[in-house]
Short mmCIF file of N, CA and C in Angstrom, two decimals:
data_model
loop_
_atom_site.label_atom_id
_atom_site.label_comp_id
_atom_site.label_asym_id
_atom_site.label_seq_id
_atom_site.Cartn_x
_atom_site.Cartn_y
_atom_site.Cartn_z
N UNK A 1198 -23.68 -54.07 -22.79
CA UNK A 1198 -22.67 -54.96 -22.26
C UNK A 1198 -22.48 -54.74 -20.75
N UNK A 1199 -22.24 -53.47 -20.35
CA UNK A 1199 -22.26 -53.49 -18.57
C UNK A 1199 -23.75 -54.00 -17.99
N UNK A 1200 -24.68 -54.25 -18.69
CA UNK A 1200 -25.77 -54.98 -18.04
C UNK A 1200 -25.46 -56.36 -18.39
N UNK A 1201 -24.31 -57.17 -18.61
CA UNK A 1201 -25.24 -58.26 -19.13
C UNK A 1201 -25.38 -58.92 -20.25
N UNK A 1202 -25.83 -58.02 -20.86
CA UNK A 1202 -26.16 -58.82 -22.42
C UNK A 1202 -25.11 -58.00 -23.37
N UNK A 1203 -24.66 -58.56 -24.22
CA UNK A 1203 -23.52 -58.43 -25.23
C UNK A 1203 -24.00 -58.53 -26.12
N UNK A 1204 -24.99 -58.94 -26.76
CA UNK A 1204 -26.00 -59.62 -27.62
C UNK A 1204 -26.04 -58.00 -28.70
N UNK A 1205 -25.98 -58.83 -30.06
CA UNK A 1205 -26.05 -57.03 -31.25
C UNK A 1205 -27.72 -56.37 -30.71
N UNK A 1206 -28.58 -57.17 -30.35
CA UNK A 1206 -30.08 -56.61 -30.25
C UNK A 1206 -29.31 -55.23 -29.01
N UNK A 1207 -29.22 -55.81 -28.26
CA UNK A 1207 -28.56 -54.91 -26.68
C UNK A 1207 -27.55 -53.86 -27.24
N UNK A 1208 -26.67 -54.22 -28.20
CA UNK A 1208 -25.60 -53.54 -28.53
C UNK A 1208 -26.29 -52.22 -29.17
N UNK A 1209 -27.43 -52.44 -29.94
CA UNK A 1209 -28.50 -51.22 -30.83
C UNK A 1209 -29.25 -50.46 -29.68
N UNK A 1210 -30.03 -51.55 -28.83
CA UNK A 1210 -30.82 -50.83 -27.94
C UNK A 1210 -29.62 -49.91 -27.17
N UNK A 1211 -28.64 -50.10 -26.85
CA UNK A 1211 -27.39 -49.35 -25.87
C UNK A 1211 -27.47 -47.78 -27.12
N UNK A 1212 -27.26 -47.60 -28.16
CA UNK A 1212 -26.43 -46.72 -28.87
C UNK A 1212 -28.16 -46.07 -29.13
N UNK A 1213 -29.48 -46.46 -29.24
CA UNK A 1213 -30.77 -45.46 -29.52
C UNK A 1213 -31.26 -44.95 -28.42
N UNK A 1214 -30.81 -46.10 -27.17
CA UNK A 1214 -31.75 -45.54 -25.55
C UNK A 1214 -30.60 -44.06 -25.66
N UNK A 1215 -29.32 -44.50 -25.83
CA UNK A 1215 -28.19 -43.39 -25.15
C UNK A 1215 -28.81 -42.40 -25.88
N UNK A 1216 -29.15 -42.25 -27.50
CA UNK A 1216 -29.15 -40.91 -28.34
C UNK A 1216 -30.64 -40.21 -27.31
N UNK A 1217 -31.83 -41.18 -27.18
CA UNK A 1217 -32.93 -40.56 -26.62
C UNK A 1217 -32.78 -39.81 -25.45
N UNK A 1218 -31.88 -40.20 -24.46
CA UNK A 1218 -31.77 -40.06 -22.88
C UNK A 1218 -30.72 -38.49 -22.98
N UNK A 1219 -29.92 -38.52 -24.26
CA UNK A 1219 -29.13 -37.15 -24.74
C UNK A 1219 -29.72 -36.20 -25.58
N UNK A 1220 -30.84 -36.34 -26.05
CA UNK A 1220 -31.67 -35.37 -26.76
C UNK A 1220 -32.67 -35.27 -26.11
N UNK A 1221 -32.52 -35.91 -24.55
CA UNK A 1221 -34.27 -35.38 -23.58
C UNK A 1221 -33.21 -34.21 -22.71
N UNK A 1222 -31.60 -34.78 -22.44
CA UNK A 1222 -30.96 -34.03 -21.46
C UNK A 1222 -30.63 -32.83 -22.02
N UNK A 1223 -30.32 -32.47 -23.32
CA UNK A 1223 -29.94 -31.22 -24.34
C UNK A 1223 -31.53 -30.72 -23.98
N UNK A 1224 -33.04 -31.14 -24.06
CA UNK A 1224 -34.26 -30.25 -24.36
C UNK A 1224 -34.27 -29.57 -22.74
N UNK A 1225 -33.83 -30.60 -22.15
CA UNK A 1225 -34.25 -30.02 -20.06
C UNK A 1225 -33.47 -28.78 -20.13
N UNK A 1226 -32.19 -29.00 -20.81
CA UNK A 1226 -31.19 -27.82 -20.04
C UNK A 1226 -30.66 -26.68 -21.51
N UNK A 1227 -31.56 -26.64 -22.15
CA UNK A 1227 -31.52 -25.66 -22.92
C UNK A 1227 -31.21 -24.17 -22.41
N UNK A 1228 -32.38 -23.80 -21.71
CA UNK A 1228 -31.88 -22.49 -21.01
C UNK A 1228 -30.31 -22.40 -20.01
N UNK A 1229 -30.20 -23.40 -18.75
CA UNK A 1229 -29.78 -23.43 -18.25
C UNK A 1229 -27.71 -23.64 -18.95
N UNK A 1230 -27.88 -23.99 -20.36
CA UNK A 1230 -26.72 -24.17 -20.69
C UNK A 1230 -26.76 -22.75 -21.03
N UNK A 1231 -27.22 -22.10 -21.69
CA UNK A 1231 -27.61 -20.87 -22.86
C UNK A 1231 -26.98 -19.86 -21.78
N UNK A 1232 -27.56 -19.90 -20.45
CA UNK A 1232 -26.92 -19.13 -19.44
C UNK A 1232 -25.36 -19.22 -19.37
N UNK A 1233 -24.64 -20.10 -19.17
CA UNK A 1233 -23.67 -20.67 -18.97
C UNK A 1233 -22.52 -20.37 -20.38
N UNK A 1234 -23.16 -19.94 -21.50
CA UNK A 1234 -22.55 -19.85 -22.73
C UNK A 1234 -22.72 -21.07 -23.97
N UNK A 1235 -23.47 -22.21 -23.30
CA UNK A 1235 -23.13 -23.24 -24.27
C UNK A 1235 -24.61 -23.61 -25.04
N UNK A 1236 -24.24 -24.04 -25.77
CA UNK A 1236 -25.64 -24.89 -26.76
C UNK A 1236 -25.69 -26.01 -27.47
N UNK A 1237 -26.23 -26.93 -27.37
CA UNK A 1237 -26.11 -28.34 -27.86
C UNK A 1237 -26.88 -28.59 -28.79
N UNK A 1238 -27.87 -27.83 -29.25
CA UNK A 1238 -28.88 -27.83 -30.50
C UNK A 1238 -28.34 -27.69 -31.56
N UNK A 1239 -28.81 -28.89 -32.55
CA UNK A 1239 -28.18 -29.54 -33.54
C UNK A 1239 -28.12 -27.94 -34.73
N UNK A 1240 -27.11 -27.63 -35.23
CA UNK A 1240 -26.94 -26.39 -35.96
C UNK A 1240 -28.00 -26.89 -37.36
N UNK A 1241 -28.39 -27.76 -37.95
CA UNK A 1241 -28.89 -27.90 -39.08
C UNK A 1241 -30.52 -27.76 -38.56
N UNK A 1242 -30.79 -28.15 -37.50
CA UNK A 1242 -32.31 -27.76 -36.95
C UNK A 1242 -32.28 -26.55 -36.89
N UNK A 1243 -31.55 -25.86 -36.36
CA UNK A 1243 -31.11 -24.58 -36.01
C UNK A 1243 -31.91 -23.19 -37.50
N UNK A 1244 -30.52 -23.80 -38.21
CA UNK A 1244 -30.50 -22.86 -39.84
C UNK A 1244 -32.10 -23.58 -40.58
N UNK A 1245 -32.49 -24.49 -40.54
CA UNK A 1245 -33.73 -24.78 -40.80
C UNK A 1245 -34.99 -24.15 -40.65
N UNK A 1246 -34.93 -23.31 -39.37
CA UNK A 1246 -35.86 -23.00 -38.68
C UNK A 1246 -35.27 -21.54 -39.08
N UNK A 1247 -34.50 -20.99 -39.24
CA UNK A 1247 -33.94 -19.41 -39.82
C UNK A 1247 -32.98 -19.37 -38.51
N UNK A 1248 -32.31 -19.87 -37.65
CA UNK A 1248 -31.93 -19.42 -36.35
C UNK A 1248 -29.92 -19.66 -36.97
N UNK A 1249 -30.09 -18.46 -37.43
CA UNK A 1249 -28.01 -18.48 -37.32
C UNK A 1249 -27.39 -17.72 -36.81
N UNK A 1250 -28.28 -17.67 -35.41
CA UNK A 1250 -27.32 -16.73 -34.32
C UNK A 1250 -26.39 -17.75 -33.47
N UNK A 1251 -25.35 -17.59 -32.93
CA UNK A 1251 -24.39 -18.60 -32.50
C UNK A 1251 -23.91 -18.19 -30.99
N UNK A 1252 -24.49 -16.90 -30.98
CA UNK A 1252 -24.48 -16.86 -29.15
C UNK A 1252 -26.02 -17.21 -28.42
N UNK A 1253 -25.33 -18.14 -27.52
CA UNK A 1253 -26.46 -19.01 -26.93
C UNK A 1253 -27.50 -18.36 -26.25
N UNK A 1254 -27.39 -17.21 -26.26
CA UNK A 1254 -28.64 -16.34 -25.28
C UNK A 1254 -29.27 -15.54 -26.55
N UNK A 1255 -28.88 -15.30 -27.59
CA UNK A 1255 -29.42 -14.70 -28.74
C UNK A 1255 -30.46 -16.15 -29.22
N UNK A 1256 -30.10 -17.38 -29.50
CA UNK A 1256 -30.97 -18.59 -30.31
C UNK A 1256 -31.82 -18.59 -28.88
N UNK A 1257 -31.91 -18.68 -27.53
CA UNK A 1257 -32.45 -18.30 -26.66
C UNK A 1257 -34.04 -17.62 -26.56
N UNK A 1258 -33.23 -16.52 -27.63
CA UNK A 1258 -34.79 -15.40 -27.56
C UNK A 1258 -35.15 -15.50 -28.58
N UNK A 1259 -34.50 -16.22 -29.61
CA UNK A 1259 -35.27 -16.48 -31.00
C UNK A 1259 -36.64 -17.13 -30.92
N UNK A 1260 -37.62 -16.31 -32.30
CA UNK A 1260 -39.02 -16.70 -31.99
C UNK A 1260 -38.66 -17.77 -31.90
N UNK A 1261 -38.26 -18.62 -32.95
CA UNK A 1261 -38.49 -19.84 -33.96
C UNK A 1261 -37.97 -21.22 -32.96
N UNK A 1262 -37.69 -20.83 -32.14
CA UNK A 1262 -36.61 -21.88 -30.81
C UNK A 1262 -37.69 -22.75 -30.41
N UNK A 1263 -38.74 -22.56 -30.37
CA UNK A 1263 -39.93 -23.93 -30.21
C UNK A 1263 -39.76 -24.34 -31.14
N UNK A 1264 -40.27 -24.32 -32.49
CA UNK A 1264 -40.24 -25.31 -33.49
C UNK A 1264 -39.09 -26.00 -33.90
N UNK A 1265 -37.59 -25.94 -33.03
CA UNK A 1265 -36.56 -26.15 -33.20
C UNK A 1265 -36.59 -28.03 -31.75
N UNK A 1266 -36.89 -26.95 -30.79
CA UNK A 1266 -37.27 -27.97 -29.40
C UNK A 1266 -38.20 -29.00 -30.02
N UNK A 1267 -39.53 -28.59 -30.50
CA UNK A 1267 -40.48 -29.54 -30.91
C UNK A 1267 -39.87 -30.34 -32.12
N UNK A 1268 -39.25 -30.18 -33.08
CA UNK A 1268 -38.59 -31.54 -34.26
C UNK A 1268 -37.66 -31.93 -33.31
N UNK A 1269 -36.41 -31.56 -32.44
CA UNK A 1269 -35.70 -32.24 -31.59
C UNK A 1269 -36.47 -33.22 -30.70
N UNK A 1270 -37.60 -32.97 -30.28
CA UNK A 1270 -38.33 -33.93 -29.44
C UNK A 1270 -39.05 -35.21 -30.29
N UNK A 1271 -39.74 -34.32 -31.45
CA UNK A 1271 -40.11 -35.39 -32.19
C UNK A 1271 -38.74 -36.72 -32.55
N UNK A 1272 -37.58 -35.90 -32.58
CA UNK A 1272 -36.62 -37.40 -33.05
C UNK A 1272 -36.53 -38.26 -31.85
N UNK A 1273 -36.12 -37.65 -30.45
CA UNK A 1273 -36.10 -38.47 -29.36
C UNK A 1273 -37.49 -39.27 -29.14
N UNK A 1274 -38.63 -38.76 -29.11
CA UNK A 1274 -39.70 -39.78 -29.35
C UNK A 1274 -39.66 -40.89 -30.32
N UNK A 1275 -39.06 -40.61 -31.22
CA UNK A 1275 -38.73 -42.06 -32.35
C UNK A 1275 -37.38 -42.55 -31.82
N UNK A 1276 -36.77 -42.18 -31.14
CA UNK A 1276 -35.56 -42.97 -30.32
C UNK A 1276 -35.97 -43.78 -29.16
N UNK A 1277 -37.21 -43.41 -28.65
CA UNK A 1277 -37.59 -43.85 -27.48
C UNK A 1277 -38.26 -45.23 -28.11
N UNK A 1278 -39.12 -44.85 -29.09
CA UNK A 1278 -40.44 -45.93 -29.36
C UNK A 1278 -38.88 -47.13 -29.75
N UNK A 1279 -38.16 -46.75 -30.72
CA UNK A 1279 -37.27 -47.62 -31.15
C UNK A 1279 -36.32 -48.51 -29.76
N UNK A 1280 -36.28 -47.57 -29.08
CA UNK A 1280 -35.85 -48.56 -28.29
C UNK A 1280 -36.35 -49.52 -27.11
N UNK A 1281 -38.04 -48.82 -27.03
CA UNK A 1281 -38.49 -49.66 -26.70
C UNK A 1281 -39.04 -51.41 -27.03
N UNK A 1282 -39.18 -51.30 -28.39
CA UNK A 1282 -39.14 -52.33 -29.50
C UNK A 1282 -37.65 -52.86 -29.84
N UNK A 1283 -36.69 -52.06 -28.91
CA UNK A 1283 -35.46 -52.98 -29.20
C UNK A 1283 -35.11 -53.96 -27.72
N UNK A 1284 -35.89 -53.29 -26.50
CA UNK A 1284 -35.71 -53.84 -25.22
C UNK A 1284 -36.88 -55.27 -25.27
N UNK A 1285 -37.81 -54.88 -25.71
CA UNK A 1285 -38.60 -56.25 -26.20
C UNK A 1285 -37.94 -57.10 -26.91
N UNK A 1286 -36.91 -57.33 -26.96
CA UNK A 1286 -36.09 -58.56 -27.52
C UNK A 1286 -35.03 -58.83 -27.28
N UNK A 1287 -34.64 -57.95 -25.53
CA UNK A 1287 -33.96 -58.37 -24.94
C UNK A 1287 -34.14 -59.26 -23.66
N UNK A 1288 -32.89 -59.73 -23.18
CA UNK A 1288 -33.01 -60.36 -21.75
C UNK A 1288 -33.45 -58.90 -21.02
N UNK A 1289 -35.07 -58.78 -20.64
CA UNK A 1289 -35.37 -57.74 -19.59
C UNK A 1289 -34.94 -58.13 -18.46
N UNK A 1290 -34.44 -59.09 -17.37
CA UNK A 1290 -34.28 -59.35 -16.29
C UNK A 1290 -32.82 -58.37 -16.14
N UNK A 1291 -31.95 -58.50 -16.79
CA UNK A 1291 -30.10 -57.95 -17.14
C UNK A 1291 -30.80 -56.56 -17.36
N UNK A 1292 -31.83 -56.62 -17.98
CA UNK A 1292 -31.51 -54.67 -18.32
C UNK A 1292 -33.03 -53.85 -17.84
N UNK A 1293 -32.82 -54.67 -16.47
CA UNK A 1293 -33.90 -53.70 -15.55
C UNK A 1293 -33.45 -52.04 -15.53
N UNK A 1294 -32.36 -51.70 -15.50
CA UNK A 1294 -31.77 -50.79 -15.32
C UNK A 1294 -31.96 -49.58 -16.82
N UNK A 1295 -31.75 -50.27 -18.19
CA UNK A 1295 -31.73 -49.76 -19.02
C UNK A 1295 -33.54 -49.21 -18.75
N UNK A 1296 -34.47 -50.32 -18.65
CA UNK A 1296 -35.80 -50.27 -19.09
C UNK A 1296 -36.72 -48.95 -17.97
N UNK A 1297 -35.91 -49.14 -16.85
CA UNK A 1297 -36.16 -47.99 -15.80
C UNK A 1297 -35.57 -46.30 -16.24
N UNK A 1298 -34.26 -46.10 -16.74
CA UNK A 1298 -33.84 -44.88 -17.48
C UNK A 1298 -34.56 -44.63 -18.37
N UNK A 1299 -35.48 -45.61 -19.75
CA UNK A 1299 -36.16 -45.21 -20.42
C UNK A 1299 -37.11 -44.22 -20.56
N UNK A 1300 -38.04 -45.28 -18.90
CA UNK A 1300 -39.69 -44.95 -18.46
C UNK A 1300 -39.18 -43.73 -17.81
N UNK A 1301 -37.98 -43.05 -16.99
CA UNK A 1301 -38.06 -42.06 -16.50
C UNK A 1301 -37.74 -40.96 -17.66
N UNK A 1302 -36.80 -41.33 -18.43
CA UNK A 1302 -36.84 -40.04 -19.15
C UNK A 1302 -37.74 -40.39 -20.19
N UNK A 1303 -38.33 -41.32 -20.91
CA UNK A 1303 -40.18 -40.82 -21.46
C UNK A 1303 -40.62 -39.87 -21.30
N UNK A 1304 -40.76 -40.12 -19.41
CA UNK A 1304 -41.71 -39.50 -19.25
C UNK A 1304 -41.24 -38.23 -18.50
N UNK A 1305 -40.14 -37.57 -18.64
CA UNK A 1305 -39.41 -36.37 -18.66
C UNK A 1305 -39.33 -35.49 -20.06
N UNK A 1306 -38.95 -36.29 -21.29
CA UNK A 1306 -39.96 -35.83 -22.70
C UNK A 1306 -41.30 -35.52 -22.53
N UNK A 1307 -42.46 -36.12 -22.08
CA UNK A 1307 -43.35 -36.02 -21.78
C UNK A 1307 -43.77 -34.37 -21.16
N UNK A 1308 -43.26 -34.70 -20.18
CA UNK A 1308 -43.51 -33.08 -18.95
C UNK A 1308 -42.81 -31.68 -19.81
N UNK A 1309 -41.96 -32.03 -20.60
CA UNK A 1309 -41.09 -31.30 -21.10
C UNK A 1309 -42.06 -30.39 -22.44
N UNK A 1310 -42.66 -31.32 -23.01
CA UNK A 1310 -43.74 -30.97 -24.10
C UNK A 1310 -44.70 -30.33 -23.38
N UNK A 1311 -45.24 -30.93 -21.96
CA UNK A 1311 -46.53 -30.12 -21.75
C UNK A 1311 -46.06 -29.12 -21.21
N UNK A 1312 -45.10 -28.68 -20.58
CA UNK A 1312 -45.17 -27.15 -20.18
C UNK A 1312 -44.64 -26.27 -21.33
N UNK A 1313 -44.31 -26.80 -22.29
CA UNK A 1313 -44.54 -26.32 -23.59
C UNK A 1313 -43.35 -25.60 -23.87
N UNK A 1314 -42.85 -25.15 -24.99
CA UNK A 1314 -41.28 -24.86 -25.43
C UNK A 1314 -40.94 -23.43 -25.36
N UNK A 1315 -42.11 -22.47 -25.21
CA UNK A 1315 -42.07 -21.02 -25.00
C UNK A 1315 -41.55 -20.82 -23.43
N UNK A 1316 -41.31 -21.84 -22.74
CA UNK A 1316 -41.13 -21.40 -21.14
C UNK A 1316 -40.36 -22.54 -20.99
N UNK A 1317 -38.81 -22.33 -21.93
CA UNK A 1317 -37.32 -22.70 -21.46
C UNK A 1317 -36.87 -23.01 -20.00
N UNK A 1318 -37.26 -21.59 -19.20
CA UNK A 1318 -36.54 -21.17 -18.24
C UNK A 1318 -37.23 -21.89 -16.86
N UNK A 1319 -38.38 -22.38 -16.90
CA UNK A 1319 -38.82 -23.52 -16.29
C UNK A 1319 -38.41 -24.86 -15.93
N UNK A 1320 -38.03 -24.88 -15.13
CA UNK A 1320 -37.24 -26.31 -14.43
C UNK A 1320 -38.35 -27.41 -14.67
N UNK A 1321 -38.48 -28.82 -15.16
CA UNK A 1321 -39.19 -29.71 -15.04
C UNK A 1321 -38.63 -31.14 -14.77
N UNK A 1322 -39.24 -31.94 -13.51
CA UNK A 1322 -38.60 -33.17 -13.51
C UNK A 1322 -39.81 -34.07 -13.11
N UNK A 1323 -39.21 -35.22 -13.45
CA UNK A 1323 -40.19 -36.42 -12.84
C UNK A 1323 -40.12 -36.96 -11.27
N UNK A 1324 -41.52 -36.46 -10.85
CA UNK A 1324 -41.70 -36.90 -9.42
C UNK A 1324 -41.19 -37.79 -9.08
N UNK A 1325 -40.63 -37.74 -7.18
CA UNK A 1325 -40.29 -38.75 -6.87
C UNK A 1325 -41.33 -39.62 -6.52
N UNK A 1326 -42.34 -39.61 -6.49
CA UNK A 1326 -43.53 -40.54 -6.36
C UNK A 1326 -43.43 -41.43 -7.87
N UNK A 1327 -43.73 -40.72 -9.23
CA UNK A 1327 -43.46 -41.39 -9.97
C UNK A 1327 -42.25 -42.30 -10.39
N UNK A 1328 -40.65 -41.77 -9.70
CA UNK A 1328 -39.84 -42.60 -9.99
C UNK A 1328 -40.06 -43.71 -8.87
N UNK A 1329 -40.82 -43.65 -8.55
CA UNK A 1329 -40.65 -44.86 -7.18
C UNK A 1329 -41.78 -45.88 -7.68
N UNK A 1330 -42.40 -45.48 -8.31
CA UNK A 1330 -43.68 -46.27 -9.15
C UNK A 1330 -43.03 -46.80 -10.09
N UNK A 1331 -41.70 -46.52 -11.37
CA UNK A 1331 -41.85 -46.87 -11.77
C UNK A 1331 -40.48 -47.61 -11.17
N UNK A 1332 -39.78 -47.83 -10.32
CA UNK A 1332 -38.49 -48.43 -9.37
C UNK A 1332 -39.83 -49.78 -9.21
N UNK A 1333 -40.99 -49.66 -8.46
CA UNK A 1333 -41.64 -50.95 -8.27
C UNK A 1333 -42.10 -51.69 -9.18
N UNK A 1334 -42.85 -51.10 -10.30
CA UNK A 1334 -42.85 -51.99 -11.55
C UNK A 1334 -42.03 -52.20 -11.96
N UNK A 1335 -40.99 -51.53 -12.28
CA UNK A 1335 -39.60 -52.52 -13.22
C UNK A 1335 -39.10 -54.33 -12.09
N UNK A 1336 -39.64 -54.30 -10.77
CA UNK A 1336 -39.33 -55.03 -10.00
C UNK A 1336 -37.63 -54.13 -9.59
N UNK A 1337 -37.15 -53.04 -9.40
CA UNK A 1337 -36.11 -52.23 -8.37
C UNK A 1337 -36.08 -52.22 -6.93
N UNK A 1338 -37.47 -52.20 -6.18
CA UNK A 1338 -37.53 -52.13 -5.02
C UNK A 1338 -38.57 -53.40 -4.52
#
């Protein structure tokens, strides 16, 4: 709706882009919260994986904390594809904006997988060369 379209297609794509763009921002700042005291990793992924430690620097050093990151990523990848197949049936002109947050955090999931889930403490972002590539294809600049 702040883009534009009000439309239920827009209203779905709004509530799967948001879950993807919040389960790429929970995988970036895993360590960096863990420092801080906090943790946003879903407790049932958590106890799944054997992890029922509840101080954030203990699930931290847990082996099992990749295979926890990797099913969390796997859902945001099915949040992403979904909402990409939900922006295909929107007015794209109104939600240049949505379709640009997508392609950047994609492809911030993306970088996030290849430096791989054993090395938390690694900062990763998407170039500003690439956000400017993809600012000119969406038609932004």
């Amino acid at each position: 709706h702040v883009f534009g379209d009000s439309g239920e297609v827009a209203r779905e794509l709004a509530l799967v882009e948001g879950e993807a763009l919040q389960i790429t921002n929970v995988l970036r700042d895993v360590a960096e919260d863990a420092l801080t005291g906090r943790l946003y990793l879903p407790r049932e992924l958590l106890e799944a994986e054997g992890i029922f430690a509840r101080i954030p620097a203990e699930v931290l050093d847990h082996p099992a904390l990749p295979r926890v990151c990797a099913r969390l990523a796997e859902m945001a990848h099915r949040r992403f594809a979904e909402a990409r197949q939900l922006l295909s049936r929107c007015d794209r002109r109104r939600l240049k904006p949505a379709a640009l947050m997508l392609e950047v955090y994609g492809r911030l999931l993306d970088r996030l997988e290849a430096r791989g889930w054993q090395r938390l403490q690694e900062p990763v972002r998407v170039p500003r060369a690439q956000k400017l590539w993809i600012l000119v294809r969406h038609g932004l600049l």
